[in-house]
XYZ file of C-alpha atoms in Angstrom:
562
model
C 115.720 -85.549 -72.462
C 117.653 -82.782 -70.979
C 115.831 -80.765 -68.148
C 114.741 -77.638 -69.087
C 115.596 -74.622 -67.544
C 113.122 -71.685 -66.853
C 114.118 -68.222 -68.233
C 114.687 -65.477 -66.058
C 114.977 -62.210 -66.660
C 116.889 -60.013 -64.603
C 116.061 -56.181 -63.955
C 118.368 -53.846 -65.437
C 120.591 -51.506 -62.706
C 120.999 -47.965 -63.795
C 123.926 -45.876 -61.373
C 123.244 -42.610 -61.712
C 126.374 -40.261 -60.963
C 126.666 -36.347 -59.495
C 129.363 -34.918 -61.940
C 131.618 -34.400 -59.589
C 131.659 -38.374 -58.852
C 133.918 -41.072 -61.037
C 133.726 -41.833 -64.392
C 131.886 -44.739 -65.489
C 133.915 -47.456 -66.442
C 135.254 -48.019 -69.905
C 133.083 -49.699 -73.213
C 135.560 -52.436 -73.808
C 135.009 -53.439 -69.957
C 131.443 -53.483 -69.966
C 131.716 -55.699 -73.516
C 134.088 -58.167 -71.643
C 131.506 -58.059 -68.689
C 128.571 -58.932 -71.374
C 130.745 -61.530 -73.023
C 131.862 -63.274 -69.712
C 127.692 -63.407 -68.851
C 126.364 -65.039 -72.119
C 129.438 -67.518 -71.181
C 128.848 -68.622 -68.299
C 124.568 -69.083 -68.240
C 123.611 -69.307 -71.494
C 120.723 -67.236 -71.132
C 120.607 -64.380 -73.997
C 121.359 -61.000 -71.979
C 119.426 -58.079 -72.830
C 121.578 -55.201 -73.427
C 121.077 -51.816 -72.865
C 123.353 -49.010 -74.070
C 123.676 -46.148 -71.393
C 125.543 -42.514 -72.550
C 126.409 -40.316 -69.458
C 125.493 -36.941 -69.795
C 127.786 -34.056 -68.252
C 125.058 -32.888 -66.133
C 124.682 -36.413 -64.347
C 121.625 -37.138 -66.993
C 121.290 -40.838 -68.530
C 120.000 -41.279 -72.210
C 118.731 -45.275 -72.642
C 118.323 -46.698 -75.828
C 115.966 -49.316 -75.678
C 113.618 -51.268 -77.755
C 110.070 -50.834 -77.671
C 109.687 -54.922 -76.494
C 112.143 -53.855 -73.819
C 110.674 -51.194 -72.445
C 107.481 -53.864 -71.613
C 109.177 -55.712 -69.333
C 110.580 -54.710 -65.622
C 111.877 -50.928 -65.539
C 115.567 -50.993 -64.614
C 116.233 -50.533 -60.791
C 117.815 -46.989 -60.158
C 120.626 -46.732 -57.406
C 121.504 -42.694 -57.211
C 124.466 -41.459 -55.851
C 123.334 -37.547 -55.906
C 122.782 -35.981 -52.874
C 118.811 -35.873 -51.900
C 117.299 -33.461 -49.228
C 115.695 -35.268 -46.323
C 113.006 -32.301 -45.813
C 111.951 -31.331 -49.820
C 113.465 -34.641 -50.986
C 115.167 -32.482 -54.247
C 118.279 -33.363 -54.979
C 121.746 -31.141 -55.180
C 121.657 -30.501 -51.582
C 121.322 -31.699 -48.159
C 119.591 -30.893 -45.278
C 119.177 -31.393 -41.432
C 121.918 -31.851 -38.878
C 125.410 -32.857 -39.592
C 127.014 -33.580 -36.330
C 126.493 -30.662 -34.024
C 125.692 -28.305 -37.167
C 122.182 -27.870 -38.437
C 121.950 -27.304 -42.536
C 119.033 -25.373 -43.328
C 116.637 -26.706 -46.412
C 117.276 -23.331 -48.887
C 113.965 -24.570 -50.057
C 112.172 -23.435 -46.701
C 112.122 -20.972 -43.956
C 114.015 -20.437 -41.371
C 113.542 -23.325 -38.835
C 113.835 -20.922 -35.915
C 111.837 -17.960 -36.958
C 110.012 -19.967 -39.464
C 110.621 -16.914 -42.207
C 112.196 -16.515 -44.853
C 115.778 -15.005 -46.367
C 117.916 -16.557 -44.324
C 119.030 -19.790 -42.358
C 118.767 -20.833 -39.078
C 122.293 -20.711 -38.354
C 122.287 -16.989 -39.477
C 118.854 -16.192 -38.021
C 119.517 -12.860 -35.994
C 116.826 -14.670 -33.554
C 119.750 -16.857 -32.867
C 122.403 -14.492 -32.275
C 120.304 -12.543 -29.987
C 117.083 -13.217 -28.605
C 116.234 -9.681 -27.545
C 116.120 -9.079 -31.661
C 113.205 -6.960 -32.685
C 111.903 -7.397 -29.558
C 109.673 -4.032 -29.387
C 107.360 -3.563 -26.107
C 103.547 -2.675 -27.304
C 102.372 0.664 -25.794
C 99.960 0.179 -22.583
C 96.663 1.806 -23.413
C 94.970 2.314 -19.881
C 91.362 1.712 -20.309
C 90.723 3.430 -16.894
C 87.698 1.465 -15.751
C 87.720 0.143 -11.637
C 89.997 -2.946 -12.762
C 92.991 -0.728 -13.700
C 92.347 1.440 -11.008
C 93.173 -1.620 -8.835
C 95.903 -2.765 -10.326
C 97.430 1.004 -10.383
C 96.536 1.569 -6.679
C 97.469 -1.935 -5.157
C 99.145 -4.792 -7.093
C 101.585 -2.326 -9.553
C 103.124 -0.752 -6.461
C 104.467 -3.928 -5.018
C 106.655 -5.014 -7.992
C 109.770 -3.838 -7.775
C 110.933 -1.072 -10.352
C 114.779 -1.619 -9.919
C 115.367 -5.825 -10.794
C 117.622 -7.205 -8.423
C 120.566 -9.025 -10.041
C 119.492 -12.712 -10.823
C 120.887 -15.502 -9.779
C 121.314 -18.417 -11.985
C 121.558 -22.154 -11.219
C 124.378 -22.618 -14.005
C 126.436 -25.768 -12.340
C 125.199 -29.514 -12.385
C 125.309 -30.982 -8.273
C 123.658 -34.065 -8.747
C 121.356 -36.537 -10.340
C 119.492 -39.504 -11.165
C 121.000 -41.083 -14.486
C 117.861 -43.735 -16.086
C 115.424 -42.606 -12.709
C 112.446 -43.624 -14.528
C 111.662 -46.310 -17.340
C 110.432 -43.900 -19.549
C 110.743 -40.373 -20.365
C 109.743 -37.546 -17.378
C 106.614 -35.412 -18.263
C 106.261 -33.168 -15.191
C 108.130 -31.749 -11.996
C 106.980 -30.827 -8.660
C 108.900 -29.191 -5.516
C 107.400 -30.119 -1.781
C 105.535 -27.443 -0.508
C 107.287 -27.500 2.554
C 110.157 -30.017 2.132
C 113.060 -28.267 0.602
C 114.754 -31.702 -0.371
C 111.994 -33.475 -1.973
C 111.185 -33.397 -5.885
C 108.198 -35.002 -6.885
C 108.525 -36.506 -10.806
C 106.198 -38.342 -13.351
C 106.808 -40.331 -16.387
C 105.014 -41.517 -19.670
C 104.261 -45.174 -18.490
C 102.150 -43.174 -15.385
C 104.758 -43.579 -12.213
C 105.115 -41.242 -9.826
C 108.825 -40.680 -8.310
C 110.003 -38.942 -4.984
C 113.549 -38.271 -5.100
C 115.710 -36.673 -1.753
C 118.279 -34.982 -4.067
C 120.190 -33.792 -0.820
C 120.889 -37.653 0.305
C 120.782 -38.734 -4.030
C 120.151 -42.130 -2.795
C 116.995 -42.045 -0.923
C 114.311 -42.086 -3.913
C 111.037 -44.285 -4.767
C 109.190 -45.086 -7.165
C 105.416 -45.699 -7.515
C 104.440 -47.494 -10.207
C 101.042 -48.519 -9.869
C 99.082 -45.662 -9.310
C 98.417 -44.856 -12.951
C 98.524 -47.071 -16.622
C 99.069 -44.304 -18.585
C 101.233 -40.861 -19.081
C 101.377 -38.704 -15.745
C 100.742 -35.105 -17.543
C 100.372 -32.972 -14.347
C 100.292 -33.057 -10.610
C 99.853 -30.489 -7.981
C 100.054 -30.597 -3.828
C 96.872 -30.830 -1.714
C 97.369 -26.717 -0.224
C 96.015 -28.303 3.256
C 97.663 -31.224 2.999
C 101.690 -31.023 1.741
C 101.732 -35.207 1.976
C 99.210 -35.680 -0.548
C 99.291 -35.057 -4.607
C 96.503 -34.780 -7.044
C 97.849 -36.246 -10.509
C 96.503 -36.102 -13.661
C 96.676 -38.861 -16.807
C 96.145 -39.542 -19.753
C 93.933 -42.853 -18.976
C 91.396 -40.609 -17.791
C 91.540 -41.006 -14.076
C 92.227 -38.251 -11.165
C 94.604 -39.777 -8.005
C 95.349 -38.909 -4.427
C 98.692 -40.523 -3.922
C 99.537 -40.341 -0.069
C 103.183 -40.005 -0.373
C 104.496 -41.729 2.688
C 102.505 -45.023 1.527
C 101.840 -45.096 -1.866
C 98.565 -45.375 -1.844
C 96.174 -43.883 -4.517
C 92.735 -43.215 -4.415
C 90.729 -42.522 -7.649
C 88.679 -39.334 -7.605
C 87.061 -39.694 -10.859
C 87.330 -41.893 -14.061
C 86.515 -40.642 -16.933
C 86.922 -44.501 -18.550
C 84.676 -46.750 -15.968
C 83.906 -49.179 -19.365
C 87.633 -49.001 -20.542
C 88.364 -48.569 -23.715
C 85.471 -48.369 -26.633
C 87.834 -47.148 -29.047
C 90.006 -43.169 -29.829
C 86.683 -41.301 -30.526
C 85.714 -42.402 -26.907
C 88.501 -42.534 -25.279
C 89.054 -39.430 -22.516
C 92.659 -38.318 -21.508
C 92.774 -35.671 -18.574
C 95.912 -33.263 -19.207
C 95.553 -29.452 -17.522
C 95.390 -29.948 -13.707
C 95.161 -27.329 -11.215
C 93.949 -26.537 -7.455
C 91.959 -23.232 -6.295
C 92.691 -23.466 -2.488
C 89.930 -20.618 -2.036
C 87.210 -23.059 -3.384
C 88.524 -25.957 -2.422
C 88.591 -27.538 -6.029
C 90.896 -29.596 -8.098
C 90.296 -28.701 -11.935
C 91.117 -30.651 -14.433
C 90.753 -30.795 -18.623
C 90.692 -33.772 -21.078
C 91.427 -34.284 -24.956
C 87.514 -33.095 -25.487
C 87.665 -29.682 -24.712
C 85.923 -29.822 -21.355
C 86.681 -29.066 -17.855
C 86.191 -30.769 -14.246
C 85.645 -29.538 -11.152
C 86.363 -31.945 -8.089
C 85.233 -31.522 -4.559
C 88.851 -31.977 -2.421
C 86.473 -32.541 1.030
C 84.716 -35.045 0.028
C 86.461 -36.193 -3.424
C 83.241 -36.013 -5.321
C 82.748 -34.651 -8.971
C 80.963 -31.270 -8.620
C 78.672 -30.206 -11.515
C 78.502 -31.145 -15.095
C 81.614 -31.083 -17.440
C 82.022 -27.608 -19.491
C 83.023 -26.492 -22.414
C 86.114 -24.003 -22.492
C 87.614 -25.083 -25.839
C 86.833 -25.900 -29.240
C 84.938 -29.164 -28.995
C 87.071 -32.331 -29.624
C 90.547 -29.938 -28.606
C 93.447 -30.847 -25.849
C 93.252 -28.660 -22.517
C 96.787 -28.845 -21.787
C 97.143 -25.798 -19.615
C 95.210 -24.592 -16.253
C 96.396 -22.076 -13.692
C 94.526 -19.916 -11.076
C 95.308 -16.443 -10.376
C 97.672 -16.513 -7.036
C 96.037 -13.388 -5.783
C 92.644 -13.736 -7.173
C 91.725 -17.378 -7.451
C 88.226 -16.719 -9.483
C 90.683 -15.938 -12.188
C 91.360 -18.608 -14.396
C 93.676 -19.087 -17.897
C 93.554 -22.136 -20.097
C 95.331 -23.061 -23.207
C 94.925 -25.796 -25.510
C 95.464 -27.159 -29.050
C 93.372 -25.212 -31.168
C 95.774 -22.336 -30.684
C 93.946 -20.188 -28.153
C 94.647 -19.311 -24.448
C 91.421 -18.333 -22.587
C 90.884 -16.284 -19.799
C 87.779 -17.145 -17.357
C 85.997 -15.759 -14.634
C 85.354 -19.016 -12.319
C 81.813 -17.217 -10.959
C 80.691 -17.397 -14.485
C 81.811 -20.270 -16.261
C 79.820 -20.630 -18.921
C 81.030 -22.378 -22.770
C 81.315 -19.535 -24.741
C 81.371 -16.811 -21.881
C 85.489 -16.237 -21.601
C 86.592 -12.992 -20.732
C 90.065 -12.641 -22.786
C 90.674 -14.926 -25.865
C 93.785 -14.681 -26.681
C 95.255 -16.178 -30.109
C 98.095 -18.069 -31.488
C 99.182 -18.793 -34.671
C 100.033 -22.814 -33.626
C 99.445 -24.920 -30.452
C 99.935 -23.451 -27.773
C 101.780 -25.826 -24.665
C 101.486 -23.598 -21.232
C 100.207 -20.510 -20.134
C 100.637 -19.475 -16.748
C 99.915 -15.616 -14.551
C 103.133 -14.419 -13.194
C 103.488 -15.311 -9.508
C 103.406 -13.113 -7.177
C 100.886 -10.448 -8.568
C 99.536 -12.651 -11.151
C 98.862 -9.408 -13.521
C 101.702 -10.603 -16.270
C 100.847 -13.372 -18.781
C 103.622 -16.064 -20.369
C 102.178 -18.402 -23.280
C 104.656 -20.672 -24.795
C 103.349 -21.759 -28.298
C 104.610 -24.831 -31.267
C 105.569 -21.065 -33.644
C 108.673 -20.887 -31.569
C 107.182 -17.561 -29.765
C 107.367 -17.004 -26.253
C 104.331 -14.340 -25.791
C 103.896 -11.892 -22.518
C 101.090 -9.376 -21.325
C 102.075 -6.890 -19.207
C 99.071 -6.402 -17.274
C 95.758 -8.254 -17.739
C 93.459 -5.370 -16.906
C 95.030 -3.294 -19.855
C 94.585 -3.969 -23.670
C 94.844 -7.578 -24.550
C 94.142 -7.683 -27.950
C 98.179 -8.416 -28.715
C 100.375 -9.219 -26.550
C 102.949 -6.516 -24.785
C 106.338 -8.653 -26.385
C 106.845 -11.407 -28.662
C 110.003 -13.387 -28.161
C 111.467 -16.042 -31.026
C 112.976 -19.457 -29.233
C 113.610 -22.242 -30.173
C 111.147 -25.158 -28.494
C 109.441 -26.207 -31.956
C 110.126 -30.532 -31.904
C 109.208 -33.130 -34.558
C 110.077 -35.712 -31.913
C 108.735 -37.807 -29.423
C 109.460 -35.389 -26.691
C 107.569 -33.908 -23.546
C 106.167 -30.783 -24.936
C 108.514 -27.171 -23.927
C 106.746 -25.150 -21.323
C 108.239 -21.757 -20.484
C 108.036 -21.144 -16.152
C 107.953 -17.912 -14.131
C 111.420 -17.853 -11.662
C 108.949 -18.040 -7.981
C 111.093 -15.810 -6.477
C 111.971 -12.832 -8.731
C 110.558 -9.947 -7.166
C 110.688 -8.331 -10.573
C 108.323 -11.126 -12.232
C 110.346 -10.915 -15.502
C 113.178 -14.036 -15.308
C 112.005 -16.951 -17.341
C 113.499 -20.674 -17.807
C 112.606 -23.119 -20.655
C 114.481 -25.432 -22.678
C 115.933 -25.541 -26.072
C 115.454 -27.901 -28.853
C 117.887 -26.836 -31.628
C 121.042 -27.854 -30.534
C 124.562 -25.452 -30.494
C 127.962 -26.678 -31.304
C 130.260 -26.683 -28.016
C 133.707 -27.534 -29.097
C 132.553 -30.715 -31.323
C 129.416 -31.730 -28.996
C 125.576 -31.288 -30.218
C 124.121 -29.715 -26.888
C 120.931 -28.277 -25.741
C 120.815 -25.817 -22.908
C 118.567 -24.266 -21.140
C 117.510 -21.017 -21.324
C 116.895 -18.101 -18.734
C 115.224 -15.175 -20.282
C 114.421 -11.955 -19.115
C 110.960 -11.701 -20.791
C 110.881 -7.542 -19.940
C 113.211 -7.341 -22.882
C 113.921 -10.692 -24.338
C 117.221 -10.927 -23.824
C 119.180 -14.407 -23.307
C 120.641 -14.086 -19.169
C 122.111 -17.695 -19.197
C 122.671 -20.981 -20.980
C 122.551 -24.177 -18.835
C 124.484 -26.812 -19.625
C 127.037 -29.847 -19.265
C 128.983 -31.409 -21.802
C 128.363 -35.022 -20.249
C 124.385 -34.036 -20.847
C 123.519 -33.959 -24.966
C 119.818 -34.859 -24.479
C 117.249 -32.627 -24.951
C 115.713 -30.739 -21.123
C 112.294 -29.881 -22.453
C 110.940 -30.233 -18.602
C 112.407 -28.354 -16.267
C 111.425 -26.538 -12.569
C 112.216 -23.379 -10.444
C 112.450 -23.927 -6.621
C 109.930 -21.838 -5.198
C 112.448 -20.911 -2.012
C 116.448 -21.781 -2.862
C 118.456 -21.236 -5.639
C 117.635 -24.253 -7.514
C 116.742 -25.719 -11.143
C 115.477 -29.078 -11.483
C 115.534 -30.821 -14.953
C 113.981 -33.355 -16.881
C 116.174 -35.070 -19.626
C 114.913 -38.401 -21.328
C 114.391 -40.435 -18.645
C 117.142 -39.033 -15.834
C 116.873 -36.134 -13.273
C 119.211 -33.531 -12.691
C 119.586 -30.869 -9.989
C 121.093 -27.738 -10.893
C 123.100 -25.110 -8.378
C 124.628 -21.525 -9.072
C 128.429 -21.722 -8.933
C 130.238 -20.353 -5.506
C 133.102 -18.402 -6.134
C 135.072 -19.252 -3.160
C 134.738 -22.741 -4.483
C 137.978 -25.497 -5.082
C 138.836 -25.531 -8.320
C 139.204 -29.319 -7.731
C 136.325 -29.857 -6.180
C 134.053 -28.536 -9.062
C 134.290 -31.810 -11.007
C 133.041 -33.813 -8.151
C 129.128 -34.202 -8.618
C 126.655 -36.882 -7.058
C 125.389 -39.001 -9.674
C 123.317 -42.628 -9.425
C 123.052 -44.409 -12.560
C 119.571 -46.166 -12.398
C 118.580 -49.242 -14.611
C 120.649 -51.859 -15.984
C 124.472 -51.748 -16.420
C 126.147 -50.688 -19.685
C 129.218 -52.521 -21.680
C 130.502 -49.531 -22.711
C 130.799 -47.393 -19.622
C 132.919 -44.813 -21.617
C 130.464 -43.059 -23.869
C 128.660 -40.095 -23.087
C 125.115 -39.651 -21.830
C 122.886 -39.511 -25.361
C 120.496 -40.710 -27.242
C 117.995 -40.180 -30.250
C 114.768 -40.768 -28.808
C 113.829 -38.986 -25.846
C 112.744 -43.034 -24.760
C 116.040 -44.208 -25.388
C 117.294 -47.322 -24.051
C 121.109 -46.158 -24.251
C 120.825 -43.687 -21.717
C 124.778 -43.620 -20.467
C 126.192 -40.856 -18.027
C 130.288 -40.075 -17.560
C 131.611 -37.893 -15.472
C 135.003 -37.063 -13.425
C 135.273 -37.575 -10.339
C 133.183 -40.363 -8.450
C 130.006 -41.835 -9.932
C 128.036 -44.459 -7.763
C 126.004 -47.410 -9.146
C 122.611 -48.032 -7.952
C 120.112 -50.417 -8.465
C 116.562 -49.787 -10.484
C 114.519 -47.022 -8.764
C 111.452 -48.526 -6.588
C 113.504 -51.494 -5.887
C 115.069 -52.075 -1.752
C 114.738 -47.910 -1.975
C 114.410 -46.518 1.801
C 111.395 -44.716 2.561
C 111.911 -41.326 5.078
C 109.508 -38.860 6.485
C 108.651 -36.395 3.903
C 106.691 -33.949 6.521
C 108.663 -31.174 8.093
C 111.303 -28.441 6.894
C 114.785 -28.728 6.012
């Protein structure tokens, strides 16, 4: 008896064409197709008879037993939009060119009527940029700041002085991406860095090769870090597994001020991540803020938790921001994710009891006083608005300038904060970075951005064309003409150009390449993910090789000036 062999049927394939795209083959082809198949298995094929439309449209005829069984698999060759998933057009970047959805906003301004790559945001910053009128409220706050801290800005700006020219840097410094930056009080050389695994890095960019690594002081992201003020070789550090350190930089070792976590973990809904960290000298407190909405206060003398935990935010919100007024310390601004920055009077610190609320239409990542007076305000916020206030003892209801940029990501990426320059007398020059990249002859890059937040106008563009990752963390030296960057996982340092320079000597930059070595030594430093493995740096001139940071690293005095 001859075996019998099971049935199959196979699912139908319908191709559906764009009308601009070949014609379908021809009927007596797809006969001798059908012929050649009923040959060769012997299994009765079920035909169905398919009439291209103009349009790209199919018309099936089928029978109703037919139309039982398996629907026919679909392969389309029209073009489908990524973002609104229509089809007849594309979307997203193509190469170094981003093609705007003309089913959505603008991706810059986020309105609508135009694209991104016409957006007159784009093709000047300072556009519609109109300063609100200062209504005095003339109570004994304004009187101060008329009478003492408004006389010593300066009215005429002094010309700035931009750190446009890469000098050296760190290619792969840490194993994953940086989060935060911190100069040496006193140290010129020394930047302090911190990653999303938890390690702490201190880098001598002067010497490139003297750096170290600490990798066991915390498990989880490093989100912020500030100096002991009485103390410049010690570091308070923040994280997001709930835990306050001391590092002492010349050994390494860490001592835990406060855990949030002592039982570990008991699930997300218990879970406490510590994010805003700041120090008020004055009181001798480090403050801190978790995922919940609360703040800390921490005794610095004798490294004891002071008080009980209050409320500043909505409940069950991210404290991502804290800063303390420079010249009056009971000042304090906070900004989170439920799209609010708060002011707050430190001698009455009460939930509920802020003095200024100040609202945003998204999340808002930093807020910071300007720093020398501390009477100017500079929120950066997810809408792609860089907001300032003019004076904090005037009207706050809206703030003095809105300013459109572009630091709205959908990536994994350390979130954009926009920094006060330290030293600009004027308190109006700005740096941040930029996510939406620009076309330089071919290359997707992504500079970063000097503003002058008086009027909103664009004063420089950072960048290198070895450098296409995205710099959402970057760093002002507080004495010399400096810029430190964050990109991915690799530091860079950042120095204006000299005039009486070489022109052959401009190409020559110090850079270590970190981590493991790379087959392809030729391809430029990129990568997708701001985690990416295939971190790869060229450059002309010399480039040294290294080994991994942390590892056989020397270890020098970091007390004392430069």
């Amino acid at each position: 008896m001859p075996p019998q062999t099971r049935r199959m049927s196979f699912p139908n394939v319908v191709i559906e064409r764009d009308t601009d795209s070949e014609e379908s083959s021809t009927d007596e082809e797809q006969e001798e197709e059908e012929e050649e198949e009923e040959e060769d298995d012997g299994v009765e094929a079920e035909v169905e008879e398919v009439e291209e439309i103009e349009n790209g449209e199919t018309v099936e005829d089928a029978s109703p037993a037919k139309k039982k069984e398996k629907t026919p698999i679909t392969i389309s060759l029209k073009k489908i939009c990524k973002v609104c998933k229509r089809t007849g057009h594309e979307a997203g970047f193509k190469g170094a060119t981003y093609i705007d959805c003309p089913m959505k906003p603008c991706f810059l301004c986020k309105m609508p009527g135009h694209t991104t790559m016409t957006c007159p945001h784009r093709i000047a910053t300072e556009h519609g940029v109109i300063p609100a009128p200062y209504r005095s409220i003339h109570n004994s706050l304004d009187y101060v700041f008329e009478r003492q801290i408004k006389p010593s800005i300066t009215k005429i700006k002094p010309a700035f002085v931009i750190p446009d020219q890469l000098n050296c840097g760190v290619v792969r410094y840490h194993s994953r991406r940086v989060t935060c930056l911190e100069f040496h009080p006193t140290n010129n050389n020394i930047l302090l860095s911190g990653d999303k695994k938890g390690q702490l890095g201190v880098w001598d960019y002067v010497k490139v090769h003297e750096k170290i690594v600490y990798g066991n002081i915390h498990t989880c992201i490093l989100n912020n870090m500030k100096f002991n003020p009485t103390n410049d070789g010690t570091v308070y550090a923040a994280s997001s597994d709930g835990t306050i350190s001391c590092t002492d930089l010349e050994t390494g070792i860490s001592l835990s001020l406060m855990n949030l976590n002592p039982n570990g973990w008991q699930g997300p809904s218990r879970w406490r991540m510590l994010y805003g960290l700041d120090v008020n000298s004055e009181k001798g407190l480090v403050l801190v803020a978790d995922n919940f909405g609360f703040l800390y206060l921490v005794d610095m003398r004798s490294n004891n938790k002071v008080g009980e935990a209050t409320l500043i935010h909505k409940k069950g919100s991210k404290v991502v921001g804290l800063h303390c007024n420079p010249v009056q310390p009971d000042l304090l601004l906070t900004c989170g994710n439920d799209h609010f920055a708060r002011l707050w009077d430190m001698r009455r610190l009460q939930a509920g009891c802020s003095l200024y609320t100040l609202k945003h239409r998204r999340v808002v990542n930093s807020a910071y006083f300007s720093p020398q007076s501390g009477s100017k305000i500079l929120t950066t916020s997810q809408d792609n608005r860089l907001r300032v206030w003019d004076s904090i003892f005037g009207n706050m209801d809206s703030p003095s300038r809105e300013i459109v940029h572009s630091h709205d990501f959908n990536r994994h990426l350390t979130p954009f904060r926009a920094e006060w320059d330290p030293k600009d007398p004027s308190e109006s020059l700005a740096v941040i970075g930029r996510y939406i990249s620009e076309n330089y002859n071919g290359a997707a890059l992504h500079p970063i951005d000097f503003i002058d937040t008086s009027t909103g106008q664009l004063i420089a563009e950072v960048m290198d064309t070895n450098i296409t990752t995205i710099s959402p963390v970057n760093k002002l030296h507080p004495r010399d003409d400096i810029l430190a960057s964050g990109s991915s996982r690799s530091l860079f340092i950042w120095k204006p150009k000299e005039k009486s320079e070489i022109p052959q000597q401009k190409d020559e930059k110090k850079i270590v390449i970190c981590g493991r070595a790379e087959k392809k030594p030729n391809k430029k430093f990129k990568g997708e993910s701001d985690d990416s493995d295939n971190d790869i740096f060229t450059i002309k001139g010399k480039t040294s090789m290294s080994g991994k940071a942390g590892k056989n690293s020397s270890r020098r005095s970091l007390k004392g000036k430069h």
